[in-house]
Amino acid sequence: MQNIAKNAENDQQSELEQVLLVLFREESWFVQGDGVHMKILIADDEANNRILLENFLSPYGSCDSVVNGLAAVETFEMAVRDGAPYDLVCLDIMMPELDGQKALVRIRKLESELRSDGREAAIFMITALDVEEHMLRAFLIGGCTDYLIKPITSRKVVEKLRQHRIIPV
């Protein structure tokens, strides 16, 4: 009788594990310890800015960095096609080869074409200039999630992540 009860308990645990695996596969992030583990893409032509953002964001996930907008679009597309899309993208507005505004539009287009689940990455635009035109364009045309004005601090980044419920409050 104990063996039957133990087998039933193991079957229930196995089913629960399968359900959790499905849920985690459907979610693009998962809780790891006290935090959230995301896949993060940082695009900035200045090495110091990339390093700074990596330091601020690495507690919340794995960070990949690129030096221009074109590399950001290519890296983003490859991740979506591989079935491991980015959860958060930080795009500097002024970059060589392809600026952040144009990269944003291309990334949103890729998401609509390639992601069957209809989900979108959170995209934060990064700018040194507090220019209203840049921000309006990023929100209205590009569909960004939010923006950060340099100098960027850990506090600013965490506030934005919490504001958009990307990390727990």
XYZ file of N, CA, C and O in Angstrom:
676
model
N 0.830 -1.189 0.000
C 0.000 0.000 0.000
C 0.872 1.249 0.000
O 0.561 2.215 -0.677
N 1.965 1.222 0.785
C 2.857 2.376 0.835
C 3.502 2.618 -0.528
O 3.723 3.758 -0.915
N 3.840 1.537 -1.238
C 4.430 1.678 -2.566
C 3.473 2.362 -3.540
O 3.884 3.186 -4.355
N 2.184 2.015 -3.463
C 1.184 2.630 -4.335
C 1.088 4.122 -4.032
O 1.077 4.956 -4.943
N 1.053 4.484 -2.752
C 0.974 5.899 -2.351
C 2.226 6.654 -2.800
O 2.138 7.786 -3.274
N 3.365 6.009 -2.642
C 4.627 6.639 -3.039
C 4.677 6.845 -4.553
O 5.107 7.898 -5.038
N 4.225 5.858 -5.337
C 4.184 5.981 -6.795
C 3.247 7.110 -7.227
O 3.559 7.869 -8.140
N 2.089 7.210 -6.577
C 1.134 8.281 -6.899
C 1.749 9.638 -6.588
O 1.608 10.594 -7.360
N 2.464 9.736 -5.472
C 3.126 10.990 -5.100
C 4.213 11.351 -6.123
O 4.336 12.493 -6.548
N 4.998 10.366 -6.558
C 6.029 10.597 -7.561
C 5.424 11.040 -8.892
O 5.958 11.907 -9.572
N 4.267 10.406 -9.271
C 3.595 10.803 -10.506
C 3.123 12.247 -10.435
O 3.260 13.004 -11.387
N 2.570 12.643 -9.279
C 2.103 14.022 -9.105
C 3.274 14.994 -9.161
O 3.194 16.040 -9.791
N 4.384 14.628 -8.523
C 5.560 15.493 -8.544
C 6.093 15.604 -9.967
O 6.451 16.680 -10.416
N 6.108 14.497 -10.688
C 6.578 14.495 -12.062
C 5.693 15.393 -12.928
O 6.182 16.155 -13.748
N 4.371 15.315 -12.753
C 3.452 16.162 -13.508
C 3.683 17.636 -13.179
O 3.677 18.480 -14.065
N 3.890 17.927 -11.909
C 4.153 19.305 -11.487
C 5.441 19.820 -12.131
O 5.476 20.942 -12.631
N 6.472 18.999 -12.122
C 7.731 19.393 -12.755
C 7.529 19.666 -14.237
O 8.065 20.627 -14.777
N 6.730 18.842 -14.918
C 6.468 19.050 -16.340
C 5.718 20.355 -16.571
O 6.036 21.105 -17.493
N 4.735 20.650 -15.727
C 3.979 21.897 -15.847
C 4.902 23.093 -15.640
O 4.859 24.071 -16.395
N 5.760 23.017 -14.632
C 6.681 24.121 -14.370
C 7.642 24.325 -15.538
O 7.926 25.469 -15.921
N 8.131 23.244 -16.123
C 9.022 23.368 -17.274
C 8.322 24.049 -18.439
O 8.888 24.909 -19.113
N 7.067 23.697 -18.680
C 6.301 24.327 -19.758
C 6.119 25.808 -19.466
O 6.317 26.657 -20.327
N 5.758 26.127 -18.224
C 5.573 27.537 -17.857
C 6.860 28.321 -18.043
O 6.844 29.437 -18.569
N 7.980 27.782 -17.608
C 9.244 28.496 -17.728
C 9.651 28.660 -19.190
O 10.207 29.674 -19.563
N 9.349 27.675 -20.012
C 9.656 27.809 -21.429
C 8.794 28.899 -22.059
O 9.214 29.586 -22.960
N 7.558 29.053 -21.570
C 6.662 30.052 -22.132
C 7.020 31.442 -21.656
O 6.733 32.416 -22.319
N 7.599 31.542 -20.494
C 8.042 32.842 -19.999
C 9.446 33.092 -20.506
O 10.250 32.201 -20.612
N 9.748 34.356 -20.818
C 11.080 34.658 -21.322
C 12.055 34.925 -20.193
O 13.233 35.042 -20.418
N 11.587 35.059 -18.983
C 12.458 35.252 -17.832
C 12.080 34.234 -16.770
O 11.004 33.660 -16.809
N 12.939 34.021 -15.845
C 12.606 33.141 -14.739
C 13.279 33.644 -13.477
O 14.286 34.328 -13.531
N 12.653 33.331 -12.363
C 13.182 33.770 -11.084
C 14.373 32.896 -10.734
O 14.332 31.683 -10.849
N 15.448 33.539 -10.343
C 16.655 32.814 -9.975
C 17.132 33.383 -8.649
O 17.583 34.522 -8.593
N 16.987 32.616 -7.598
C 17.368 33.117 -6.275
C 16.456 34.260 -5.897
O 15.245 34.130 -5.932
N 17.027 35.399 -5.569
C 16.237 36.552 -5.166
C 15.859 37.441 -6.346
O 15.108 38.390 -6.180
N 16.371 37.159 -7.529
C 16.161 38.082 -8.630
C 15.518 37.452 -9.831
O 14.985 36.358 -9.785
N 15.556 38.180 -10.904
C 14.999 37.757 -12.173
C 16.168 37.496 -13.112
O 17.164 38.212 -13.087
N 16.063 36.469 -13.925
C 17.117 36.202 -14.903
C 16.554 36.470 -16.293
O 15.640 35.796 -16.735
N 17.113 37.466 -16.946
C 16.654 37.859 -18.274
C 17.797 37.718 -19.270
O 18.952 37.631 -18.898
N 17.430 37.805 -20.520
C 18.411 37.896 -21.594
C 18.397 39.359 -22.031
O 17.351 39.886 -22.432
N 19.562 40.008 -21.946
C 19.655 41.451 -22.132
C 20.639 41.780 -23.255
O 21.736 41.230 -23.303
N 20.230 42.714 -24.129
C 21.095 43.192 -25.205
C 21.363 44.676 -24.989
O 20.428 45.457 -24.812
N 22.638 45.049 -25.004
C 23.058 46.440 -24.822
C 23.756 46.888 -26.100
O 24.708 46.245 -26.545
N 23.283 48.000 -26.678
C 23.890 48.537 -27.899
C 24.307 49.981 -27.645
O 23.471 50.856 -27.450
N 25.612 50.200 -27.622
C 26.162 51.545 -27.418
C 27.553 51.559 -28.023
O 28.308 50.611 -27.864
N 27.891 52.646 -28.717
C 29.206 52.717 -29.356
C 30.317 53.082 -28.378
O 31.489 52.928 -28.696
N 29.960 53.521 -27.186
C 30.959 53.872 -26.170
C 31.167 52.696 -25.216
O 30.232 52.255 -24.541
N 32.389 52.207 -25.155
C 32.706 51.052 -24.303
C 32.370 51.314 -22.839
O 31.846 50.430 -22.154
N 32.655 52.513 -22.350
C 32.362 52.824 -20.938
C 30.880 52.695 -20.629
O 30.506 52.209 -19.560
N 30.031 53.125 -21.555
C 28.590 53.025 -21.343
C 28.132 51.567 -21.344
O 27.280 51.174 -20.539
N 28.700 50.761 -22.245
C 28.343 49.344 -22.281
C 28.737 48.660 -20.973
O 27.950 47.901 -20.397
N 29.934 48.941 -20.510
C 30.429 48.334 -19.264
C 29.561 48.764 -18.088
O 29.189 47.944 -17.242
N 29.219 50.041 -18.035
C 28.384 50.566 -16.959
C 27.026 49.872 -16.944
O 26.572 49.380 -15.899
N 26.381 49.787 -18.107
C 25.078 49.121 -18.183
C 25.179 47.641 -17.840
O 24.302 47.103 -17.156
N 26.233 46.987 -18.302
C 26.426 45.574 -17.952
C 26.541 45.406 -16.438
O 25.965 44.469 -15.866
N 27.272 46.300 -15.782
C 27.413 46.223 -14.327
C 26.079 46.418 -13.628
O 25.780 45.742 -12.650
N 25.258 47.346 -14.125
C 23.947 47.600 -13.515
C 22.963 46.466 -13.780
O 22.136 46.146 -12.928
N 23.030 45.872 -14.970
C 22.016 44.904 -15.381
C 22.390 43.444 -15.142
O 21.507 42.587 -15.083
N 23.664 43.138 -14.987
C 24.082 41.739 -14.837
C 23.455 41.020 -13.636
O 23.254 39.810 -13.716
N 23.097 41.711 -12.535
C 22.406 40.979 -11.478
C 21.034 40.442 -11.896
O 20.475 39.567 -11.243
N 20.497 40.962 -12.997
C 19.164 40.569 -13.441
C 19.174 39.628 -14.639
O 18.116 39.207 -15.100
N 20.357 39.343 -15.172
C 20.400 38.430 -16.297
C 21.727 38.439 -17.013
O 22.679 39.092 -16.595
N 21.754 37.723 -18.121
C 22.978 37.663 -18.918
C 22.937 38.773 -19.966
O 21.919 38.981 -20.620
N 24.046 39.470 -20.095
C 24.135 40.636 -20.981
C 25.022 40.341 -22.186
O 26.107 39.798 -22.035
N 24.527 40.730 -23.343
C 25.316 40.734 -24.569
C 25.441 42.188 -24.995
O 24.481 42.951 -24.875
N 26.609 42.563 -25.500
C 26.837 43.948 -25.912
C 27.287 44.022 -27.357
O 28.046 43.168 -27.824
N 26.823 45.073 -28.048
C 27.231 45.349 -29.412
C 27.548 46.832 -29.530
O 27.151 47.629 -28.686
N 28.257 47.198 -30.607
C 28.784 48.559 -30.720
C 28.004 49.480 -31.652
O 28.349 50.649 -31.780
N 26.978 48.960 -32.327
C 26.186 49.831 -33.193
C 24.796 49.252 -33.414
O 24.518 48.106 -33.057
N 23.946 50.057 -34.040
C 22.567 49.649 -34.256
C 22.410 48.478 -35.205
O 21.540 47.619 -35.021
N 23.242 48.417 -36.220
C 23.166 47.315 -37.174
C 23.479 45.984 -36.480
O 22.764 44.992 -36.658
N 24.522 45.973 -35.667
C 24.866 44.762 -34.910
C 23.740 44.399 -33.935
O 23.462 43.216 -33.714
N 23.074 45.406 -33.369
C 21.953 45.146 -32.452
C 20.819 44.435 -33.184
O 20.276 43.439 -32.684
N 20.471 44.913 -34.363
C 19.392 44.302 -35.133
C 19.769 42.871 -35.527
O 18.959 41.947 -35.384
N 20.980 42.678 -36.005
C 21.420 41.340 -36.415
C 21.451 40.374 -35.237
O 21.016 39.222 -35.348
N 21.958 40.827 -34.101
C 22.030 39.983 -32.906
C 20.634 39.650 -32.407
O 20.339 38.510 -32.028
N 19.761 40.648 -32.413
C 18.376 40.449 -31.976
C 17.679 39.430 -32.873
O 17.015 38.511 -32.385
N 17.834 39.592 -34.184
C 17.189 38.671 -35.126
C 17.675 37.235 -34.921
O 16.882 36.286 -34.917
N 18.973 37.073 -34.761
C 19.538 35.740 -34.556
C 18.948 35.091 -33.289
O 18.604 33.910 -33.295
N 18.808 35.875 -32.230
C 18.257 35.343 -30.980
C 16.798 34.914 -31.158
O 16.395 33.859 -30.666
N 16.014 35.714 -31.866
C 14.612 35.355 -32.102
C 14.528 34.090 -32.950
O 13.767 33.176 -32.639
N 15.321 34.035 -34.003
C 15.303 32.852 -34.877
C 15.762 31.590 -34.140
O 15.301 30.491 -34.447
N 16.656 31.757 -33.160
C 17.131 30.620 -32.365
C 16.153 30.228 -31.262
O 16.402 29.290 -30.509
N 15.061 30.957 -31.126
C 14.065 30.649 -30.104
C 14.444 31.132 -28.716
O 13.885 30.682 -27.724
N 15.405 32.047 -28.631
C 15.849 32.584 -27.344
C 15.892 34.115 -27.424
O 16.957 34.726 -27.366
N 14.720 34.743 -27.574
C 14.691 36.194 -27.773
C 15.140 36.971 -26.533
O 15.111 36.453 -25.418
N 15.552 38.198 -26.775
C 15.942 39.080 -25.673
C 14.701 39.584 -24.950
O 13.660 39.810 -25.563
N 14.845 39.759 -23.639
C 13.773 40.289 -22.808
C 13.880 41.799 -22.672
O 12.875 42.492 -22.546
N 15.120 42.288 -22.673
C 15.387 43.706 -22.497
C 16.463 44.122 -23.482
O 17.466 43.436 -23.634
N 16.235 45.259 -24.148
C 17.208 45.817 -25.076
C 17.437 47.269 -24.673
O 16.482 48.016 -24.471
N 18.694 47.653 -24.545
C 19.067 49.043 -24.274
C 19.772 49.570 -25.511
O 20.820 49.052 -25.900
N 19.186 50.592 -26.147
C 19.716 51.138 -27.392
C 20.119 52.588 -27.213
O 19.283 53.428 -26.868
N 21.373 52.883 -27.476
C 21.807 54.272 -27.516
C 21.181 54.897 -28.767
O 21.078 54.250 -29.808
N 20.752 56.138 -28.676
C 20.117 56.767 -29.831
C 21.135 57.110 -30.909
O 20.895 56.864 -32.084
N 22.282 57.654 -30.514
C 23.275 58.075 -31.509
C 24.407 57.054 -31.584
O 25.249 56.983 -30.694
N 24.379 56.228 -32.669
C 25.404 55.217 -32.910
C 25.754 55.205 -34.387
O 24.936 55.583 -35.221
N 26.949 54.719 -34.711
C 27.334 54.619 -36.126
C 26.611 53.467 -36.831
O 26.017 52.615 -36.180
N 26.680 53.469 -38.134
C 26.127 52.464 -39.037
C 24.606 52.458 -39.066
O 24.018 52.442 -40.123
N 23.973 52.427 -37.912
C 22.508 52.478 -37.828
C 22.188 53.058 -36.461
O 22.575 52.486 -35.438
N 21.518 54.205 -36.435
C 21.251 54.824 -35.130
C 20.194 54.036 -34.360
O 19.522 53.156 -34.908
N 20.072 54.349 -33.092
C 19.155 53.627 -32.224
C 17.700 53.728 -32.643
O 16.938 52.772 -32.488
N 17.297 54.883 -33.185
C 15.907 55.062 -33.632
C 15.577 54.074 -34.755
O 14.533 53.420 -34.734
N 16.466 53.978 -35.732
C 16.235 53.062 -36.859
C 16.341 51.607 -36.415
O 15.581 50.749 -36.877
N 17.276 51.323 -35.514
C 17.406 49.957 -34.976
C 16.126 49.563 -34.235
O 15.649 48.435 -34.374
N 15.569 50.497 -33.482
C 14.322 50.246 -32.741
C 13.198 49.839 -33.692
O 12.499 48.846 -33.461
N 13.023 50.595 -34.769
C 11.963 50.295 -35.735
C 12.180 48.910 -36.353
O 11.240 48.114 -36.475
N 13.418 48.598 -36.704
C 13.711 47.289 -37.312
C 13.478 46.145 -36.321
O 12.982 45.082 -36.691
N 13.855 46.359 -35.068
C 13.648 45.322 -34.042
C 12.164 45.070 -33.839
O 11.720 43.920 -33.784
N 11.371 46.122 -33.740
C 9.914 45.941 -33.570
C 9.319 45.234 -34.789
O 8.432 44.388 -34.652
N 9.817 45.542 -35.974
C 9.328 44.876 -37.187
C 9.679 43.387 -37.151
O 8.843 42.536 -37.476
N 10.914 43.081 -36.747
C 11.326 41.682 -36.626
C 10.427 40.926 -35.650
O 10.035 39.785 -35.910
N 10.133 41.554 -34.529
C 9.265 40.901 -33.540
C 7.901 40.580 -34.144
O 7.386 39.482 -33.951
N 7.323 41.536 -34.861
C 5.992 41.298 -35.425
C 6.028 40.220 -36.510
O 5.058 39.479 -36.678
N 7.145 40.117 -37.223
C 7.251 39.123 -38.290
C 7.647 37.733 -37.793
O 7.194 36.730 -38.335
N 8.501 37.676 -36.763
C 9.104 36.400 -36.381
C 8.580 35.785 -35.085
O 8.733 34.588 -34.883
N 8.009 36.588 -34.217
C 7.563 36.040 -32.931
C 6.099 35.643 -33.005
O 5.222 36.488 -33.116
N 5.857 34.368 -32.921
C 4.490 33.865 -33.022
C 3.703 34.064 -31.726
O 2.487 34.019 -31.736
N 4.414 34.312 -30.617
C 3.730 34.469 -29.333
C 3.217 35.897 -29.100
O 2.527 36.163 -28.127
N 3.556 36.820 -30.012
C 3.072 38.190 -29.895
C 3.748 39.026 -28.827
O 3.367 40.169 -28.590
N 4.737 38.473 -28.180
C 5.425 39.208 -27.109
C 6.468 40.147 -27.692
O 6.970 39.934 -28.779
N 6.774 41.175 -26.910
C 7.801 42.133 -27.296
C 8.817 42.279 -26.182
O 8.467 42.186 -25.006
N 10.037 42.559 -26.575
C 11.073 42.879 -25.595
C 10.799 44.274 -25.046
O 10.233 45.125 -25.734
N 11.211 44.501 -23.822
C 11.216 45.869 -23.290
C 12.427 46.552 -23.924
O 13.516 45.984 -23.946
N 12.216 47.735 -24.486
C 13.316 48.449 -25.122
C 13.446 49.827 -24.495
O 12.506 50.621 -24.529
N 14.619 50.067 -23.906
C 14.938 51.364 -23.315
C 15.890 52.094 -24.254
O 16.938 51.567 -24.611
N 15.514 53.290 -24.626
C 16.390 54.137 -25.429
C 17.290 54.905 -24.469
O 16.843 55.367 -23.420
N 18.554 55.028 -24.852
C 19.545 55.726 -24.031
C 19.993 56.964 -24.802
O 20.328 56.868 -25.985
N 19.996 58.107 -24.138
C 20.407 59.325 -24.819
C 21.182 60.258 -23.903
O 20.932 60.293 -22.694
N 22.103 60.982 -24.495
C 22.845 62.006 -23.757
C 22.113 63.339 -23.851
O 22.348 64.237 -23.058
N 21.218 63.438 -24.825
C 20.494 64.678 -25.053
C 19.043 64.536 -24.606
O 18.356 63.620 -25.038
N 18.605 65.443 -23.776
C 17.211 65.437 -23.340
C 16.405 66.225 -24.370
O 15.940 67.328 -24.123
N 16.272 65.639 -25.565
C 15.590 66.301 -26.667
C 14.218 65.665 -26.835
O 14.102 64.463 -27.101
N 13.186 66.483 -26.683
C 11.818 65.988 -26.733
C 11.504 65.285 -28.056
O 10.826 64.258 -28.073
N 12.030 65.809 -29.151
C 11.779 65.217 -30.467
C 12.281 63.770 -30.524
O 11.608 62.889 -31.043
N 13.468 63.517 -29.958
C 14.025 62.149 -29.949
C 13.111 61.206 -29.173
O 12.850 60.084 -29.599
N 12.642 61.686 -28.025
C 11.803 60.838 -27.191
C 10.455 60.568 -27.837
O 9.984 59.426 -27.855
N 9.829 61.596 -28.386
C 8.540 61.410 -29.047
C 8.661 60.435 -30.214
O 7.810 59.555 -30.396
N 9.717 60.590 -30.977
C 9.945 59.696 -32.114
C 10.126 58.248 -31.646
O 9.580 57.309 -32.234
N 10.888 58.062 -30.576
C 11.133 56.711 -30.054
C 9.845 56.064 -29.553
O 9.615 54.879 -29.776
N 9.002 56.839 -28.902
C 7.743 56.292 -28.385
C 6.708 56.100 -29.495
O 6.129 55.029 -29.632
N 6.467 57.141 -30.277
C 5.366 57.120 -31.238
C 5.675 56.330 -32.498
O 4.829 55.600 -33.001
N 6.867 56.470 -33.020
C 7.208 55.769 -34.259
C 7.824 54.405 -33.962
O 7.460 53.403 -34.566
N 8.746 54.371 -33.029
C 9.478 53.135 -32.763
C 8.823 52.176 -31.798
O 9.047 50.980 -31.849
N 8.022 52.695 -30.892
C 7.393 51.822 -29.911
C 8.319 51.397 -28.788
O 8.250 50.264 -28.310
N 9.182 52.315 -28.347
C 10.070 51.952 -27.232
C 9.264 51.858 -25.937
O 8.162 52.379 -25.834
N 9.831 51.185 -24.967
C 9.181 51.021 -23.670
C 9.416 52.241 -22.798
O 8.504 52.717 -22.128
N 10.637 52.757 -22.824
C 10.992 53.924 -22.015
C 12.354 54.419 -22.454
O 12.936 53.884 -23.392
N 12.849 55.445 -21.788
C 14.159 55.978 -22.122
C 14.901 56.379 -20.859
O 14.308 56.599 -19.810
N 16.215 56.426 -20.989
C 17.092 56.858 -19.904
C 17.992 57.965 -20.436
O 18.523 57.858 -21.542
N 18.145 59.014 -19.652
C 19.013 60.124 -20.038
C 20.321 59.993 -19.274
O 20.331 59.783 -18.061
N 21.430 60.100 -20.022
C 22.753 60.033 -19.413
C 22.979 61.290 -18.585
O 22.478 62.353 -18.947
N 23.706 61.232 -17.506
C 24.436 60.063 -17.002
C 23.482 59.046 -16.373
O 22.540 59.403 -15.671
N 23.748 57.796 -16.649
C 22.912 56.705 -16.151
C 23.456 56.239 -14.813
O 24.660 56.066 -14.650
N 22.549 56.051 -13.876
C 22.927 55.525 -12.563
C 22.201 54.206 -12.334
O 21.175 53.933 -12.971
N 22.712 53.431 -11.435
C 22.074 52.174 -11.076
C 20.648 52.431 -10.591
O 19.720 51.706 -10.933
N 20.484 53.484 -9.824
C 19.160 53.830 -9.289
C 18.163 54.098 -10.416
O 17.022 53.618 -10.378
N 18.579 54.853 -11.443
C 17.696 55.146 -12.574
C 17.289 53.862 -13.300
O 16.126 53.690 -13.663
N 18.245 52.994 -13.515
C 17.977 51.747 -14.236
C 16.997 50.885 -13.444
O 16.001 50.392 -13.983
N 17.246 50.724 -12.162
C 16.374 49.893 -11.319
C 14.971 50.487 -11.246
O 13.971 49.762 -11.312
N 14.866 51.806 -11.147
C 13.547 52.458 -11.127
C 12.757 52.138 -12.393
O 11.563 51.832 -12.326
N 13.405 52.229 -13.547
C 12.730 51.930 -14.815
C 12.324 50.458 -14.890
O 11.221 50.138 -15.337
N 13.204 49.571 -14.460
C 12.876 48.146 -14.476
C 11.675 47.850 -13.577
O 10.791 47.073 -13.944
N 11.635 48.483 -12.427
C 10.503 48.289 -11.506
C 9.230 48.942 -12.036
O 8.146 48.380 -11.932
N 9.376 50.129 -12.587
C 8.227 50.861 -13.117
C 7.493 50.035 -14.173
O 6.264 50.049 -14.232
N 8.233 49.303 -14.959
C 7.630 48.501 -16.033
C 7.442 47.048 -15.614
O 7.142 46.194 -16.465
N 7.612 46.786 -14.329
C 7.415 45.448 -13.751
C 8.272 44.389 -14.423
O 7.860 43.249 -14.586
N 9.466 44.808 -14.799
C 10.428 43.871 -15.387
C 11.150 43.133 -14.268
O 11.540 41.979 -14.422
N 11.309 43.817 -13.141
C 11.830 43.178 -11.922
C 10.814 43.434 -10.811
O 10.023 44.389 -10.897
N 10.820 42.618 -9.772
C 9.877 42.827 -8.666
C 10.104 44.175 -7.978
O 11.230 44.658 -7.914
N 9.026 44.741 -7.497
C 9.089 46.035 -6.815
C 9.661 45.878 -5.438
O 9.516 44.962 -4.749
